[in-house]
PDB file of C-alpha atoms and ligand atoms in Angstrom:
ATOM      1  CA  MET A   1      89.356  61.262 151.767  1.00 72.00           C
ATOM      2  CA  THR A   2      92.923  60.266 152.395  1.00 89.00           C
ATOM      3  CA  ILE A   3      95.108  57.301 153.216  1.00 95.00           C
ATOM      4  CA  GLY A   4      98.316  57.498 155.238  1.00 97.00           C
ATOM      5  CA  ILE A   5     100.910  54.825 154.515  1.00 97.00           C
ATOM      6  CA  PHE A   6     103.990  54.265 156.620  1.00 98.00           C
ATOM      7  CA  ASP A   7     107.006  52.014 156.646  1.00 97.00           C
ATOM      8  CA  SER A   8     110.310  51.776 158.467  1.00 95.00           C
ATOM      9  CA  GLY A   9     111.965  53.245 155.371  1.00 92.00           C
ATOM     10  CA  VAL A  10     111.450  53.518 151.654  1.00 90.00           C
ATOM     11  CA  GLY A  11     110.936  49.774 150.975  1.00 91.00           C
ATOM     12  CA  GLY A  12     107.232  50.360 151.653  1.00 94.00           C
ATOM     13  CA  LEU A  13     107.120  52.332 148.423  1.00 93.00           C
ATOM     14  CA  THR A  14     106.477  48.906 146.820  1.00 90.00           C
ATOM     15  CA  VAL A  15     103.147  48.974 148.698  1.00 93.00           C
ATOM     16  CA  PHE A  16     102.618  52.695 147.928  1.00 94.00           C
ATOM     17  CA  LYS A  17     103.195  51.989 144.227  1.00 93.00           C
ATOM     18  CA  SER A  18     100.746  49.133 144.148  1.00 92.00           C
ATOM     19  CA  ILE A  19      98.060  51.263 145.879  1.00 93.00           C
ATOM     20  CA  ALA A  20      98.789  54.357 143.743  1.00 91.00           C
ATOM     21  CA  GLU A  21      98.490  52.363 140.509  1.00 90.00           C
ATOM     22  CA  ASN A  22      95.261  50.690 141.516  1.00 90.00           C
ATOM     23  CA  PHE A  23      93.561  53.661 143.162  1.00 89.00           C
ATOM     24  CA  PRO A  24      94.630  56.648 141.069  1.00 87.00           C
ATOM     25  CA  GLU A  25      92.020  58.952 142.628  1.00 87.00           C
ATOM     26  CA  MET A  26      93.017  58.339 146.235  1.00 90.00           C
ATOM     27  CA  ASP A  27      94.996  60.952 148.203  1.00 92.00           C
ATOM     28  CA  LEU A  28      98.088  59.143 149.476  1.00 94.00           C
ATOM     29  CA  PHE A  29     100.590  60.394 152.041  1.00 96.00           C
ATOM     30  CA  TYR A  30     103.617  58.187 152.675  1.00 97.00           C
ATOM     31  CA  LEU A  31     106.030  58.343 155.570  1.00 97.00           C
ATOM     32  CA  GLY A  32     109.272  56.337 155.668  1.00 96.00           C
ATOM     33  CA  ASP A  33     111.006  56.366 159.044  1.00 97.00           C
ATOM     34  CA  THR A  34     114.488  56.404 157.536  1.00 95.00           C
ATOM     35  CA  ALA A  35     115.998  57.931 160.689  1.00 96.00           C
ATOM     36  CA  ARG A  36     115.287  54.702 162.575  1.00 95.00           C
ATOM     37  CA  VAL A  37     115.260  52.027 159.868  1.00 93.00           C
ATOM     38  CA  PRO A  38     115.568  49.038 160.119  1.00 93.00           C
ATOM     39  CA  TYR A  39     112.657  47.932 162.312  1.00 94.00           C
ATOM     40  CA  GLY A  40     113.409  44.299 161.457  1.00 91.00           C
ATOM     41  CA  ASN A  41     115.754  43.690 164.397  1.00 90.00           C
ATOM     42  CA  LYS A  42     114.070  45.960 166.984  1.00 95.00           C
ATOM     43  CA  SER A  43     112.043  44.803 170.003  1.00 96.00           C
ATOM     44  CA  PRO A  44     108.223  44.714 169.845  1.00 96.00           C
ATOM     45  CA  SER A  45     107.869  47.694 172.228  1.00 97.00           C
ATOM     46  CA  THR A  46     110.248  49.834 170.178  1.00 97.00           C
ATOM     47  CA  VAL A  47     108.461  48.940 166.933  1.00 97.00           C
ATOM     48  CA  LYS A  48     105.132  49.893 168.573  1.00 98.00           C
ATOM     49  CA  ARG A  49     106.492  53.241 169.767  1.00 97.00           C
ATOM     50  CA  TYR A  50     107.965  54.108 166.373  1.00 98.00           C
ATOM     51  CA  SER A  51     104.746  53.029 164.631  1.00 98.00           C
ATOM     52  CA  GLU A  52     102.694  55.223 166.947  1.00 98.00           C
ATOM     53  CA  GLU A  53     104.842  58.239 166.062  1.00 98.00           C
ATOM     54  CA  CYS A  54     104.516  57.531 162.326  1.00 98.00           C
ATOM     55  CA  ALA A  55     100.737  57.176 162.638  1.00 98.00           C
ATOM     56  CA  SER A  56     100.442  60.358 164.737  1.00 98.00           C
ATOM     57  CA  PHE A  57     102.356  62.342 162.111  1.00 97.00           C
ATOM     58  CA  LEU A  58     100.052  61.201 159.306  1.00 98.00           C
ATOM     59  CA  ILE A  59      96.863  61.706 161.317  1.00 97.00           C
ATOM     60  CA  ALA A  60      97.835  65.123 162.724  1.00 96.00           C
ATOM     61  CA  ASN A  61      99.096  66.583 159.447  1.00 96.00           C
ATOM     62  CA  PHE A  62      96.794  65.073 156.838  1.00 95.00           C
ATOM     63  CA  ASN A  63      93.767  64.040 158.845  1.00 92.00           C
ATOM     64  CA  VAL A  64      93.904  60.624 157.167  1.00 95.00           C
ATOM     65  CA  ASP A  65      90.782  58.453 157.170  1.00 93.00           C
ATOM     66  CA  ALA A  66      92.696  55.187 157.276  1.00 95.00           C
ATOM     67  CA  LEU A  67      96.230  53.959 157.812  1.00 97.00           C
ATOM     68  CA  VAL A  68      98.128  51.365 155.824  1.00 97.00           C
ATOM     69  CA  ILE A  69     101.086  49.757 157.558  1.00 98.00           C
ATOM     70  CA  ALA A  70     103.304  48.879 154.623  1.00 97.00           C
ATOM     71  CA  CYS A  71     106.012  47.461 156.887  1.00 97.00           C
ATOM     72  CA  ASN A  72     105.682  43.757 157.655  1.00 96.00           C
ATOM     73  CA  THR A  73     107.550  44.087 160.952  1.00 96.00           C
ATOM     74  CA  ALA A  74     105.298  46.949 162.129  1.00 97.00           C
ATOM     75  CA  SER A  75     102.192  45.099 160.872  1.00 97.00           C
ATOM     76  CA  SER A  76     103.318  42.101 162.903  1.00 96.00           C
ATOM     77  CA  TYR A  77     103.736  43.991 166.163  1.00 97.00           C
ATOM     78  CA  ALA A  78     101.674  47.172 166.094  1.00 98.00           C
ATOM     79  CA  ILE A  79      98.432  46.733 164.134  1.00 97.00           C
ATOM     80  CA  ASP A  80      96.099  45.976 167.074  1.00 97.00           C
ATOM     81  CA  PHE A  81      97.772  48.650 169.173  1.00 97.00           C
ATOM     82  CA  LEU A  82      97.278  51.324 166.476  1.00 98.00           C
ATOM     83  CA  ARG A  83      93.645  50.318 165.855  1.00 97.00           C
ATOM     84  CA  GLU A  84      92.899  50.687 169.527  1.00 97.00           C
ATOM     85  CA  LYS A  85      94.888  53.881 169.979  1.00 97.00           C
ATOM     86  CA  PHE A  86      93.599  55.865 166.991  1.00 97.00           C
ATOM     87  CA  GLY A  87      90.151  54.364 166.339  1.00 96.00           C
ATOM     88  CA  ILE A  88      90.422  54.574 162.543  1.00 96.00           C
ATOM     89  CA  PRO A  89      90.707  51.662 160.086  1.00 96.00           C
ATOM     90  CA  VAL A  90      94.238  50.252 159.969  1.00 97.00           C
ATOM     91  CA  VAL A  91      95.210  47.845 157.199  1.00 96.00           C
ATOM     92  CA  GLY A  92      98.390  45.810 157.483  1.00 97.00           C
ATOM     93  CA  VAL A  93     100.126  43.442 155.087  1.00 96.00           C
ATOM     94  CA  VAL A  94     100.065  40.251 157.174  1.00 97.00           C
ATOM     95  CA  ALA A  95      96.378  39.275 156.989  1.00 96.00           C
ATOM     96  CA  PRO A  96      95.943  39.933 153.231  1.00 96.00           C
ATOM     97  CA  GLY A  97      99.172  38.060 152.388  1.00 96.00           C
ATOM     98  CA  SER A  98      98.139  35.120 154.547  1.00 97.00           C
ATOM     99  CA  TYR A  99      94.655  34.866 152.968  1.00 97.00           C
ATOM    100  CA  GLN A 100      96.089  35.051 149.481  1.00 97.00           C
ATOM    101  CA  ALA A 101      98.591  32.275 150.274  1.00 98.00           C
ATOM    102  CA  VAL A 102      95.961  29.969 151.780  1.00 98.00           C
ATOM    103  CA  LYS A 103      93.661  30.592 148.803  1.00 97.00           C
ATOM    104  CA  THR A 104      96.303  29.801 146.210  1.00 97.00           C
ATOM    105  CA  SER A 105      98.356  27.003 147.788  1.00 98.00           C
ATOM    106  CA  ILE A 106      97.447  23.633 146.315  1.00 98.00           C
ATOM    107  CA  ASN A 107      99.507  21.255 148.454  1.00 98.00           C
ATOM    108  CA  LYS A 108      98.844  23.273 151.646  1.00 98.00           C
ATOM    109  CA  LYS A 109     102.517  23.805 152.430  1.00 98.00           C
ATOM    110  CA  ILE A 110     103.359  27.485 152.721  1.00 98.00           C
ATOM    111  CA  GLY A 111     106.699  29.200 153.305  1.00 98.00           C
ATOM    112  CA  ILE A 112     107.227  32.695 154.703  1.00 98.00           C
ATOM    113  CA  ILE A 113     110.297  34.849 154.346  1.00 98.00           C
ATOM    114  CA  GLY A 114     110.699  38.067 156.352  1.00 97.00           C
ATOM    115  CA  THR A 115     112.874  40.020 158.744  1.00 95.00           C
ATOM    116  CA  ASN A 116     113.994  38.541 162.073  1.00 94.00           C
ATOM    117  CA  GLY A 117     111.216  40.570 163.766  1.00 94.00           C
ATOM    118  CA  THR A 118     108.441  39.338 161.491  1.00 95.00           C
ATOM    119  CA  VAL A 119     109.559  35.718 161.775  1.00 97.00           C
ATOM    120  CA  LYS A 120     109.977  35.929 165.553  1.00 96.00           C
ATOM    121  CA  SER A 121     106.504  37.438 165.947  1.00 96.00           C
ATOM    122  CA  ARG A 122     105.003  34.416 164.106  1.00 97.00           C
ATOM    123  CA  SER A 123     102.389  36.835 162.775  1.00 97.00           C
ATOM    124  CA  TYR A 124     102.041  35.160 159.356  1.00 98.00           C
ATOM    125  CA  TYR A 125     102.327  31.697 160.907  1.00 98.00           C
ATOM    126  CA  ASN A 126      99.482  32.397 163.348  1.00 98.00           C
ATOM    127  CA  ALA A 127      97.325  34.151 160.735  1.00 97.00           C
ATOM    128  CA  ILE A 128      97.600  31.164 158.383  1.00 98.00           C
ATOM    129  CA  LYS A 129      96.951  28.626 161.139  1.00 98.00           C
ATOM    130  CA  ARG A 130      93.855  30.608 162.192  1.00 97.00           C
ATOM    131  CA  ILE A 131      92.505  30.368 158.636  1.00 97.00           C
ATOM    132  CA  ASN A 132      93.312  26.666 158.270  1.00 97.00           C
ATOM    133  CA  GLY A 133      95.010  24.735 161.055  1.00 97.00           C
ATOM    134  CA  ASP A 134      95.885  21.844 158.709  1.00 97.00           C
ATOM    135  CA  ILE A 135      98.296  23.884 156.615  1.00 98.00           C
ATOM    136  CA  ASP A 136     102.007  23.233 157.122  1.00 98.00           C
ATOM    137  CA  VAL A 137     103.771  26.551 157.617  1.00 98.00           C
ATOM    138  CA  TYR A 138     107.533  27.082 157.458  1.00 98.00           C
ATOM    139  CA  GLN A 139     109.337  30.358 158.184  1.00 98.00           C
ATOM    140  CA  LYS A 140     112.805  31.650 157.360  1.00 98.00           C
ATOM    141  CA  ALA A 141     114.258  34.970 158.457  1.00 97.00           C
ATOM    142  CA  CYS A 142     116.275  36.508 155.605  1.00 97.00           C
ATOM    143  CA  PRO A 143     118.199  39.420 157.148  1.00 95.00           C
ATOM    144  CA  LEU A 144     120.647  39.688 154.229  1.00 96.00           C
ATOM    145  CA  PHE A 145     117.980  40.543 151.656  1.00 96.00           C
ATOM    146  CA  VAL A 146     117.245  44.109 152.840  1.00 93.00           C
ATOM    147  CA  PRO A 147     120.855  45.365 152.571  1.00 93.00           C
ATOM    148  CA  LEU A 148     121.349  43.605 149.215  1.00 95.00           C
ATOM    149  CA  VAL A 149     118.271  45.330 147.800  1.00 92.00           C
ATOM    150  CA  GLU A 150     119.210  48.694 149.287  1.00 86.00           C
ATOM    151  CA  GLU A 151     122.689  48.390 147.808  1.00 88.00           C
ATOM    152  CA  GLY A 152     121.077  47.848 144.397  1.00 88.00           C
ATOM    153  CA  ARG A 153     122.419  44.272 144.113  1.00 93.00           C
ATOM    154  CA  ILE A 154     119.184  42.852 142.705  1.00 93.00           C
ATOM    155  CA  HIS A 155     120.704  41.302 139.591  1.00 94.00           C
ATOM    156  CA  HIS A 156     123.903  40.027 141.115  1.00 96.00           C
ATOM    157  CA  GLU A 157     125.348  36.582 141.695  1.00 97.00           C
ATOM    158  CA  ILE A 158     125.738  37.265 145.436  1.00 97.00           C
ATOM    159  CA  THR A 159     122.003  37.834 145.675  1.00 98.00           C
ATOM    160  CA  ASP A 160     121.308  34.633 143.725  1.00 98.00           C
ATOM    161  CA  MET A 161     123.493  32.704 146.167  1.00 98.00           C
ATOM    162  CA  VAL A 162     121.623  34.172 149.131  1.00 98.00           C
ATOM    163  CA  ILE A 163     118.234  33.423 147.530  1.00 98.00           C
ATOM    164  CA  LYS A 164     119.316  29.819 146.927  1.00 98.00           C
ATOM    165  CA  GLU A 165     120.418  29.520 150.543  1.00 97.00           C
ATOM    166  CA  TYR A 166     117.317  31.059 152.181  1.00 98.00           C
ATOM    167  CA  VAL A 167     114.543  29.986 149.838  1.00 98.00           C
ATOM    168  CA  GLY A 168     116.211  26.605 149.230  1.00 98.00           C
ATOM    169  CA  ILE A 169     115.645  25.698 152.881  1.00 98.00           C
ATOM    170  CA  LEU A 170     111.897  26.285 152.532  1.00 98.00           C
ATOM    171  CA  HIS A 171     111.759  24.693 149.076  1.00 98.00           C
ATOM    172  CA  SER A 172     113.265  21.485 150.480  1.00 98.00           C
ATOM    173  CA  LYS A 173     110.274  21.253 152.859  1.00 98.00           C
ATOM    174  CA  GLY A 174     108.041  20.841 149.791  1.00 98.00           C
ATOM    175  CA  ILE A 175     106.298  24.235 149.902  1.00 98.00           C
ATOM    176  CA  ASP A 176     104.358  25.238 146.782  1.00 98.00           C
ATOM    177  CA  THR A 177     103.675  28.825 147.946  1.00 98.00           C
ATOM    178  CA  LEU A 178     106.055  31.472 149.264  1.00 98.00           C
ATOM    179  CA  ILE A 179     104.957  34.690 150.995  1.00 98.00           C
ATOM    180  CA  LEU A 180     107.237  37.692 150.464  1.00 97.00           C
ATOM    181  CA  GLY A 181     106.823  38.984 154.020  1.00 96.00           C
ATOM    182  CA  CYS A 182     108.985  42.096 153.775  1.00 96.00           C
ATOM    183  CA  THR A 183     108.654  45.365 151.878  1.00 93.00           C
ATOM    184  CA  HIS A 184     111.920  44.872 150.025  1.00 93.00           C
ATOM    185  CA  TYR A 185     111.341  41.369 148.704  1.00 95.00           C
ATOM    186  CA  PRO A 186     108.977  42.251 145.807  1.00 93.00           C
ATOM    187  CA  LEU A 187     112.105  43.702 144.170  1.00 93.00           C
ATOM    188  CA  LEU A 188     113.615  40.200 144.283  1.00 96.00           C
ATOM    189  CA  LYS A 189     110.480  38.475 143.008  1.00 96.00           C
ATOM    190  CA  LYS A 190     111.737  37.941 139.438  1.00 96.00           C
ATOM    191  CA  ARG A 191     115.057  36.519 140.680  1.00 97.00           C
ATOM    192  CA  ILE A 192     113.321  34.180 143.141  1.00 98.00           C
ATOM    193  CA  LYS A 193     110.900  33.049 140.427  1.00 97.00           C
ATOM    194  CA  SER A 194     113.702  32.336 137.989  1.00 97.00           C
ATOM    195  CA  LEU A 195     115.629  30.281 140.562  1.00 98.00           C
ATOM    196  CA  PHE A 196     112.527  28.481 141.895  1.00 98.00           C
ATOM    197  CA  PRO A 197     110.102  28.545 138.940  1.00 98.00           C
ATOM    198  CA  SER A 198     107.585  26.130 140.455  1.00 97.00           C
ATOM    199  CA  LEU A 199     106.824  28.394 143.430  1.00 98.00           C
ATOM    200  CA  ASN A 200     103.580  30.345 143.673  1.00 98.00           C
ATOM    201  CA  ILE A 201     104.802  33.691 145.007  1.00 98.00           C
ATOM    202  CA  VAL A 202     102.501  35.836 147.143  1.00 97.00           C
ATOM    203  CA  ASP A 203     103.378  39.511 147.255  1.00 94.00           C
ATOM    204  CA  SER A 204     101.772  41.173 150.290  1.00 88.00           C
ATOM    205  CA  ALA A 205     102.075  44.559 148.548  1.00 87.00           C
ATOM    206  CA  GLU A 206      99.515  43.300 146.012  1.00 90.00           C
ATOM    207  CA  ALA A 207      97.426  41.194 148.360  1.00 93.00           C
ATOM    208  CA  ILE A 208      96.617  44.301 150.435  1.00 94.00           C
ATOM    209  CA  LEU A 209      94.629  45.935 147.593  1.00 92.00           C
ATOM    210  CA  LYS A 210      91.388  44.068 148.315  1.00 90.00           C
ATOM    211  CA  ASP A 211      91.430  45.254 151.944  1.00 91.00           C
ATOM    212  CA  ILE A 212      91.878  48.835 150.786  1.00 90.00           C
ATOM    213  CA  GLU A 213      88.965  48.514 148.374  1.00 87.00           C
ATOM    214  CA  ASN A 214      86.873  47.198 151.254  1.00 87.00           C
ATOM    215  CA  LEU A 215      87.473  50.398 153.228  1.00 85.00           C
ATOM    216  CA  ASN A 216      84.885  51.973 150.895  1.00 77.00           C
ATOM    217  CA  ILE A 217      86.453  55.384 151.166  1.00 71.00           C
ATOM    218  CA  PRO A 218      85.010  57.797 148.590  1.00 68.00           C
ATOM    219  CA  PHE A 219      87.649  58.884 146.088  1.00 62.00           C
ATOM    220  CA  LYS A 220      88.457  62.354 144.790  1.00 60.00           C
ATOM    221  CA  GLU A 221      89.684  63.013 141.290  1.00 62.00           C
ATOM    222  CA  ASN A 222      93.432  63.245 140.719  1.00 70.00           C
ATOM    223  CA  GLY A 223      94.574  62.078 144.111  1.00 83.00           C
ATOM    224  CA  LYS A 224      97.463  63.904 145.738  1.00 89.00           C
ATOM    225  CA  ARG A 225     100.667  62.003 146.430  1.00 91.00           C
ATOM    226  CA  GLU A 226     103.302  63.130 148.907  1.00 93.00           C
ATOM    227  CA  ILE A 227     106.285  61.245 150.253  1.00 95.00           C
ATOM    228  CA  PHE A 228     108.144  62.068 153.468  1.00 96.00           C
ATOM    229  CA  VAL A 229     111.096  60.531 155.274  1.00 96.00           C
ATOM    230  CA  THR A 230     112.525  61.216 158.717  1.00 97.00           C
ATOM    231  CA  ASP A 231     116.167  61.455 157.590  1.00 95.00           C
ATOM    232  CA  ASP A 232     118.397  61.988 154.593  1.00 90.00           C
ATOM    233  CA  ALA A 233     115.847  62.450 151.812  1.00 91.00           C
ATOM    234  CA  CYS A 234     118.603  62.839 149.203  1.00 89.00           C
ATOM    235  CA  SER A 235     120.141  59.412 149.604  1.00 83.00           C
ATOM    236  CA  PHE A 236     116.770  57.719 149.714  1.00 84.00           C
ATOM    237  CA  GLU A 237     115.603  59.384 146.504  1.00 87.00           C
ATOM    238  CA  LYS A 238     117.979  57.131 144.581  1.00 83.00           C
ATOM    239  CA  PHE A 239     116.539  53.955 146.095  1.00 82.00           C
ATOM    240  CA  ALA A 240     112.978  55.281 145.702  1.00 87.00           C
ATOM    241  CA  GLN A 241     113.677  55.809 141.999  1.00 88.00           C
ATOM    242  CA  GLN A 242     114.265  52.052 141.620  1.00 84.00           C
ATOM    243  CA  ILE A 243     110.680  51.559 142.715  1.00 87.00           C
ATOM    244  CA  LEU A 244     108.765  54.611 141.481  1.00 89.00           C
ATOM    245  CA  GLY A 245     110.915  56.311 138.880  1.00 86.00           C
ATOM    246  CA  GLU A 246     111.494  60.068 139.330  1.00 81.00           C
ATOM    247  CA  THR A 247     110.451  60.835 142.905  1.00 80.00           C
ATOM    248  CA  LYS A 248     110.480  63.884 145.170  1.00 85.00           C
ATOM    249  CA  ILE A 249     110.909  63.194 148.878  1.00 92.00           C
ATOM    250  CA  SER A 250     110.693  65.731 151.743  1.00 93.00           C
ATOM    251  CA  GLU A 251     112.249  65.422 155.182  1.00 94.00           C
ATOM    252  CA  VAL A 252     110.294  65.736 158.472  1.00 95.00           C
ATOM    253  CA  ASN A 253     110.928  65.265 162.186  1.00 93.00           C
ATOM    254  CA  ILE A 254     108.293  63.118 163.898  1.00 94.00           C
ATOM    255  CA  GLU A 255     109.929  62.282 167.238  1.00 84.00           C
ATOM    256  CA  LYS A 256     108.005  63.464 170.279  1.00 74.00           C
TER     257      LYS A 256
HETATM  258  N1  LIG B 301     109.967  47.399 156.156  1.00 57.47           N
HETATM  259  C1  LIG B 301     110.554  46.249 156.807  1.00 57.47           C
HETATM  260  C2  LIG B 301     109.589  45.076 156.729  1.00 57.47           C
HETATM  261  O1  LIG B 301     108.766  44.982 155.799  1.00 57.47           O
HETATM  262  O2  LIG B 301     109.633  44.230 157.613  1.00 57.47           O
HETATM  263  C3  LIG B 301     111.876  45.891 156.159  1.00 57.47           C
HETATM  264  C4  LIG B 301     112.968  46.888 156.438  1.00 57.47           C
HETATM  265  C5  LIG B 301     113.387  46.842 157.879  1.00 57.47           C
HETATM  266  O3  LIG B 301     112.926  47.631 158.667  1.00 57.47           O
HETATM  267  N2  LIG B 301     114.224  45.910 158.215  1.00 57.47           N
END
């Protein structure tokens, strides 16, 4: 039994890592759409089309039993569409992250950071309000975080300044809980925590694990792991190493 995981690029390897560590026996196939990254500023219809092509690749080549959308932007726009289209279980990051935040917030003021696309979609906002309409929800798009992480500027004063600017806006609203609503932000978690130590930080890459367990897919021993990208595997190997250590990535063409 196998799980296909996809993301707009290699940031979703934070989700892959969390699943691989917690379900060592699962067969995992990962696809990062590096030819068309970022999804964060694309329109909903484009994100749906790209997501469909990623899902088709994983289903056609590995006959996956379930899909995990590691990308927050694609989870925001394409999850219902993919469930309907392919008829297999599809797990995204938005619902698990939202539940975790509602469960752990004490003062019922929650902040969300994500790409422009995720924030515009209001996916986390709506998911939280559906769970508990009394919660105050504040969002902030943080488009500078993805390039800073991809440029390896995690421990850098520029990144600290940007964190203070973005997260400071939400912090001043009195939030006690912050959802990291983008694949790249778990890499900034320690920096955010050190600048805003009182915040309860919800990492969607971890919150998703319960939903995967609930799929009740029988495991094999020694699960296979394969990672594919749609462009320039060599340059992405370096970034992937920040997340997974030594990593082999193969290149594929998925466009119809
Ligand atoms: N994977 C995207 C997300 O989680 O929203 C971030 C990278 C991007 O496409 N901008």
